[in-house]
XYZ file of C-alpha atoms in Angstrom:
309
model
C -47.774 -49.139 23.006
C -47.597 -47.390 19.629
C -44.069 -47.745 18.250
C -44.826 -46.112 14.878
C -42.254 -43.465 13.935
C -44.103 -40.175 13.865
C -41.124 -37.930 13.219
C -41.343 -35.667 10.183
C -39.172 -36.523 7.149
C -36.007 -34.531 6.787
C -36.352 -31.679 4.292
C -33.186 -30.750 2.405
C -32.128 -27.130 2.859
C -33.263 -24.803 0.116
C -30.429 -23.224 -1.830
C -31.225 -19.561 -2.398
C -31.683 -18.701 -6.046
C -29.045 -16.570 -7.683
C -30.678 -13.343 -8.762
C -29.500 -10.607 -11.126
C -29.244 -8.297 -8.108
C -26.623 -10.663 -6.640
C -24.661 -10.976 -9.879
C -24.476 -7.302 -10.815
C -22.118 -6.215 -7.994
C -19.747 -9.093 -8.782
C -19.670 -8.232 -12.472
C -19.149 -4.568 -11.561
C -16.108 -5.509 -9.462
C -14.569 -7.501 -12.311
C -15.254 -4.615 -14.667
C -13.563 -2.236 -12.224
C -10.474 -4.448 -12.247
C -10.050 -3.696 -15.957
C -9.943 0.107 -15.340
C -12.506 0.908 -18.052
C -11.430 4.540 -18.400
C -7.790 3.671 -19.037
C -8.700 0.728 -21.251
C -11.034 2.953 -23.255
C -8.216 5.431 -23.910
C -5.899 2.581 -24.952
C -8.506 1.225 -27.359
C -9.018 4.709 -28.824
C -5.270 5.187 -29.356
C -5.154 1.769 -31.042
C -8.040 2.821 -33.288
C -6.145 5.977 -34.313
C -3.044 3.987 -35.214
C -5.057 1.494 -37.245
C -7.056 4.089 -39.168
C -4.049 6.259 -40.041
C -2.067 3.223 -41.205
C -4.903 1.847 -43.336
C -4.728 2.442 -47.061
C -7.952 2.471 -49.038
C -11.140 1.211 -47.448
C -10.989 0.192 -43.799
C -11.124 -3.497 -42.992
C -13.710 -3.230 -40.232
C -13.514 -6.890 -39.278
C -9.764 -6.640 -38.700
C -10.349 -3.410 -36.781
C -12.816 -5.214 -34.522
C -10.292 -7.990 -33.880
C -7.449 -5.641 -32.956
C -9.604 -3.488 -30.700
C -11.074 -6.505 -28.911
C -7.699 -8.184 -28.436
C -6.099 -4.953 -27.229
C -8.940 -4.317 -24.785
C -8.533 -7.822 -23.370
C -4.769 -7.461 -22.839
C -5.234 -3.980 -21.378
C -7.957 -5.145 -19.012
C -5.884 -8.131 -17.929
C -2.872 -5.907 -17.304
C -4.974 -3.531 -15.200
C -6.324 -6.429 -13.129
C -2.820 -7.794 -12.538
C -1.622 -4.308 -11.590
C -4.383 -4.035 -8.994
C -3.472 -7.485 -7.669
C 0.165 -6.383 -7.346
C -0.639 -3.046 -5.719
C -3.541 -4.110 -3.492
C -1.659 -3.310 -0.273
C -0.565 0.153 -1.366
C -4.053 0.806 -2.788
C -5.458 0.132 0.685
C -3.379 3.034 2.056
C -4.671 5.636 -0.404
C -8.053 7.337 -0.125
C -8.538 7.444 -3.890
C -8.030 3.669 -4.330
C -8.996 2.042 -1.037
C -12.526 1.252 -2.247
C -11.324 -0.846 -5.155
C -12.484 -4.495 -5.002
C -9.239 -5.920 -3.572
C -8.331 -3.412 -0.829
C -11.995 -3.164 0.170
C -12.150 -6.946 0.582
C -14.985 -7.479 -1.889
C -12.859 -9.882 -3.942
C -10.222 -12.417 -2.998
C -6.766 -11.776 -4.478
C -6.522 -15.152 -6.203
C -9.673 -14.391 -8.192
C -8.204 -11.112 -9.464
C -4.957 -12.892 -10.306
C -6.721 -15.665 -12.220
C -8.950 -13.164 -13.999
C -6.005 -10.960 -15.012
C -3.827 -13.811 -16.236
C -6.681 -15.424 -18.144
C -7.795 -12.195 -19.795
C -4.258 -11.156 -20.772
C -3.384 -14.585 -22.190
C -6.662 -14.803 -24.097
C -6.155 -11.320 -25.536
C -2.598 -12.095 -26.625
C -3.652 -15.351 -28.266
C -6.551 -13.584 -29.955
C -4.264 -10.907 -31.428
C -1.811 -13.527 -32.685
C -4.636 -15.573 -34.213
C -6.873 -12.892 -35.726
C -4.446 -9.982 -36.317
C -0.715 -10.729 -36.555
C 2.280 -11.659 -34.466
C 3.699 -8.129 -34.388
C 0.557 -6.714 -32.796
C 0.547 -9.579 -30.272
C 4.241 -9.075 -29.472
C 3.710 -5.356 -28.887
C 0.823 -6.122 -26.535
C 2.909 -8.641 -24.602
C 5.833 -6.231 -24.385
C 3.507 -3.571 -23.014
C 2.149 -5.937 -20.370
C 5.551 -7.193 -19.247
C 7.229 -3.782 -19.085
C 4.266 -2.227 -17.268
C 4.000 -4.976 -14.670
C 7.641 -5.938 -14.136
C 9.472 -2.657 -14.759
C 7.167 0.282 -14.118
C 5.083 -1.154 -11.259
C 7.958 -2.271 -8.975
C 9.882 0.944 -9.686
C 7.023 3.077 -8.349
C 8.196 2.488 -4.781
C 11.882 3.012 -5.601
C 12.481 5.971 -7.898
C 10.663 8.953 -9.425
C 12.089 7.820 -12.776
C 9.267 5.248 -12.778
C 7.198 7.836 -14.670
C 9.687 7.832 -17.539
C 9.797 4.037 -17.603
C 6.014 3.744 -17.517
C 5.571 6.206 -20.368
C 7.096 3.730 -22.835
C 4.480 0.945 -22.469
C 1.847 3.643 -22.083
C 2.574 4.954 -25.581
C 2.484 1.605 -27.403
C -1.275 1.355 -28.273
C -1.084 3.335 -31.560
C 1.801 1.074 -32.590
C -0.449 -1.957 -32.069
C -3.077 -0.423 -34.329
C -0.475 0.490 -36.955
C 1.028 -3.005 -36.857
C -2.425 -4.516 -37.316
C -3.027 -2.501 -40.498
C 0.451 -2.630 -42.035
C 2.218 -5.594 -40.449
C 5.213 -3.322 -39.832
C 6.099 -0.051 -38.071
C 6.895 3.013 -40.168
C 8.375 6.277 -38.930
C 4.857 7.751 -38.946
C 3.794 5.187 -36.371
C 6.527 6.393 -34.029
C 5.213 9.958 -34.350
C 1.885 8.783 -32.913
C 3.885 6.997 -30.220
C 5.813 10.210 -29.452
C 2.651 12.307 -29.087
C 1.188 9.880 -26.564
C 4.561 9.441 -24.828
C 5.035 13.186 -24.213
C 1.388 13.755 -23.258
C 1.606 11.306 -20.372
C 3.982 13.471 -18.327
C 1.806 16.558 -17.766
C -1.196 14.258 -17.411
C 0.307 11.995 -14.763
C 2.292 14.696 -12.953
C -0.884 16.736 -12.504
C -2.499 13.667 -10.901
C 0.609 13.089 -8.796
C 0.558 16.694 -7.561
C -3.131 16.516 -6.677
C -2.770 13.264 -4.732
C 0.807 13.528 -3.485
C -0.283 13.026 0.138
C -2.039 9.818 -0.866
C 1.009 8.593 -2.769
C 3.239 9.458 0.193
C 1.085 7.298 2.493
C 1.609 4.383 0.115
C 5.383 5.018 -0.116
C 5.201 5.610 -3.867
C 8.273 7.536 -4.945
C 6.782 9.834 -7.554
C 8.373 13.221 -8.143
C 5.977 15.409 -6.081
C 6.571 13.089 -3.099
C 10.356 12.918 -3.420
C 10.678 16.680 -4.082
C 7.656 18.275 -2.384
C 8.596 21.866 -3.279
C 7.301 21.184 -6.789
C 10.221 22.743 -8.640
C 11.244 19.589 -10.505
C 7.618 18.672 -11.141
C 6.948 22.098 -12.660
C 10.071 21.901 -14.796
C 9.116 18.515 -16.221
C 5.551 19.624 -16.925
C 6.836 22.593 -18.899
C 9.528 20.584 -20.688
C 7.195 17.874 -21.948
C 4.342 20.232 -22.816
C 6.748 22.440 -24.781
C 8.126 19.402 -26.621
C 4.637 18.103 -27.324
C 3.614 21.136 -29.389
C 6.170 20.785 -32.234
C 5.963 16.974 -32.187
C 2.191 17.182 -32.616
C 2.759 19.131 -35.858
C 4.883 16.384 -37.440
C 1.886 14.506 -38.946
C 1.322 17.445 -41.311
C 4.997 17.622 -42.285
C 5.010 13.867 -42.967
C 1.858 14.008 -45.081
C -0.269 12.140 -42.542
C -2.601 15.120 -42.155
C -3.362 18.452 -43.806
C -3.857 22.096 -42.899
C -7.097 21.381 -41.015
C -5.227 19.226 -38.513
C -2.294 21.629 -38.410
C -4.477 24.569 -37.362
C -6.197 22.542 -34.667
C -2.947 21.071 -33.334
C -1.423 24.556 -33.010
C -4.472 25.927 -31.179
C -4.877 22.968 -28.827
C -1.157 22.626 -28.203
C -0.762 26.324 -27.409
C -3.763 26.228 -25.086
C -2.414 23.169 -23.298
C 0.960 24.884 -22.889
C -0.655 28.011 -21.426
C -2.455 25.926 -18.797
C 0.806 24.083 -18.051
C 2.724 27.346 -17.585
C 0.144 28.612 -15.108
C 0.164 25.317 -13.174
C 3.967 25.291 -13.081
C 4.127 28.886 -11.888
C 1.505 28.712 -9.123
C 1.977 25.061 -8.050
C -1.495 24.933 -6.515
C -3.948 22.069 -6.521
C -6.503 24.205 -8.319
C -4.195 24.807 -11.278
C -3.067 21.163 -11.199
C -6.714 20.161 -11.551
C -7.110 22.524 -14.500
C -4.030 20.962 -16.079
C -5.456 17.477 -15.550
C -8.710 18.498 -17.211
C -6.813 20.115 -20.079
C -4.802 16.931 -20.612
C -7.975 14.812 -20.651
C -9.417 17.094 -23.332
C -6.226 17.598 -25.361
C -5.372 14.044 -26.411
C -8.820 13.003 -27.732
C -9.020 16.299 -29.614
C -5.633 15.930 -31.303
C -6.087 12.245 -32.117
C -9.667 12.941 -33.179
C -8.479 15.695 -35.513
C -6.086 13.246 -37.137
C -8.955 10.856 -37.799
C -11.244 13.607 -39.049
C -8.572 15.082 -41.299
C -7.950 11.665 -42.852
C -11.688 11.158 -43.367
C -12.350 14.496 -45.089
C -9.127 14.602 -47.132
C-alpha cells in the first residue's frame, strides 16, 4: 500500500495589492473632512492680513509658514466639527453624503485626523511664525468647537457667537507679519465679521427645512416668517458698507480701493434689500452668490491697491 502523502502543499492566501484606484477615494474623504472651500477662504483672509501688515518687501517664506499652519488648524477644526455633528449631518440632505454620516469613514478616524492636524498646525505656527498667531488659531478652534457648535442646537444667537472665530483669520496674518495687533487689523476683522451674517443667513434661509430636521436653532427655523432674518440681513449689510471704507480713512488703501468698495458695497446692499423684501429662495440664492463674490473682491482690491500704490 502506498502511504506517500500526495496532498498539495498549502498556498498562503494572496493579499490584494493596494492600487491608486483604492487610495483615491480614501484621500478624497479625508480632504472632504477639511472643508476645502471654507479652508481656502480662511487661508485667503489670512493672506490679506499678512500682506497689508507687511512693511517693505514681503517675506515669502514666513507667508508660506503662516498659510500652511493656518490651513492645517482650519482643516483640523473642520474635521472635528464634522465628527461632532455627524448625527445631525445625517438628517440633512445637503450633508448626509459626507464621509461620516454616509458611513464611508469610522468616527474615530475623523477624530484622530482632526486632533492630529489641529495640533500639528498649532505647533507649526508657534515654531515657524510666532506665539500670537498660534494663540489666535487655538482660540478660533476652541471657540468654534466648544461655543458655537454646541449652541447651534440651543439658540439662534449661535450665529453671532460663531462670527467671532470666523473673523479671526486676517488677525492671524497680521500677527504673523507684525507680532502684534493694530487697530487696522481689527478693521479687517470687522469686515469679515459683518459679512458673515448675510452670507450665512442666506444659506440658512435656503436650507431652513434641512436645519429644522436636524434641530438646529438658526433664526429662519426659530422664526419661520423671515422678519427677523430679513432685519438682520439688512442691518449687517448696511453696517458693512461704511466699515468697508475705513481702510481708506486709515491710510491702508487709496482712492482706487475706495471707489471699488463703494460700488461693491452698494451692489451687495441692493441685493440684500431685495432678498429681505421678497423673502423667497430665489432672492436668497442671489444674496448667497453676491456674498461669495463680494468678499474676495473687496479683500482683493485691498491687496491690489497696496501693490499698485
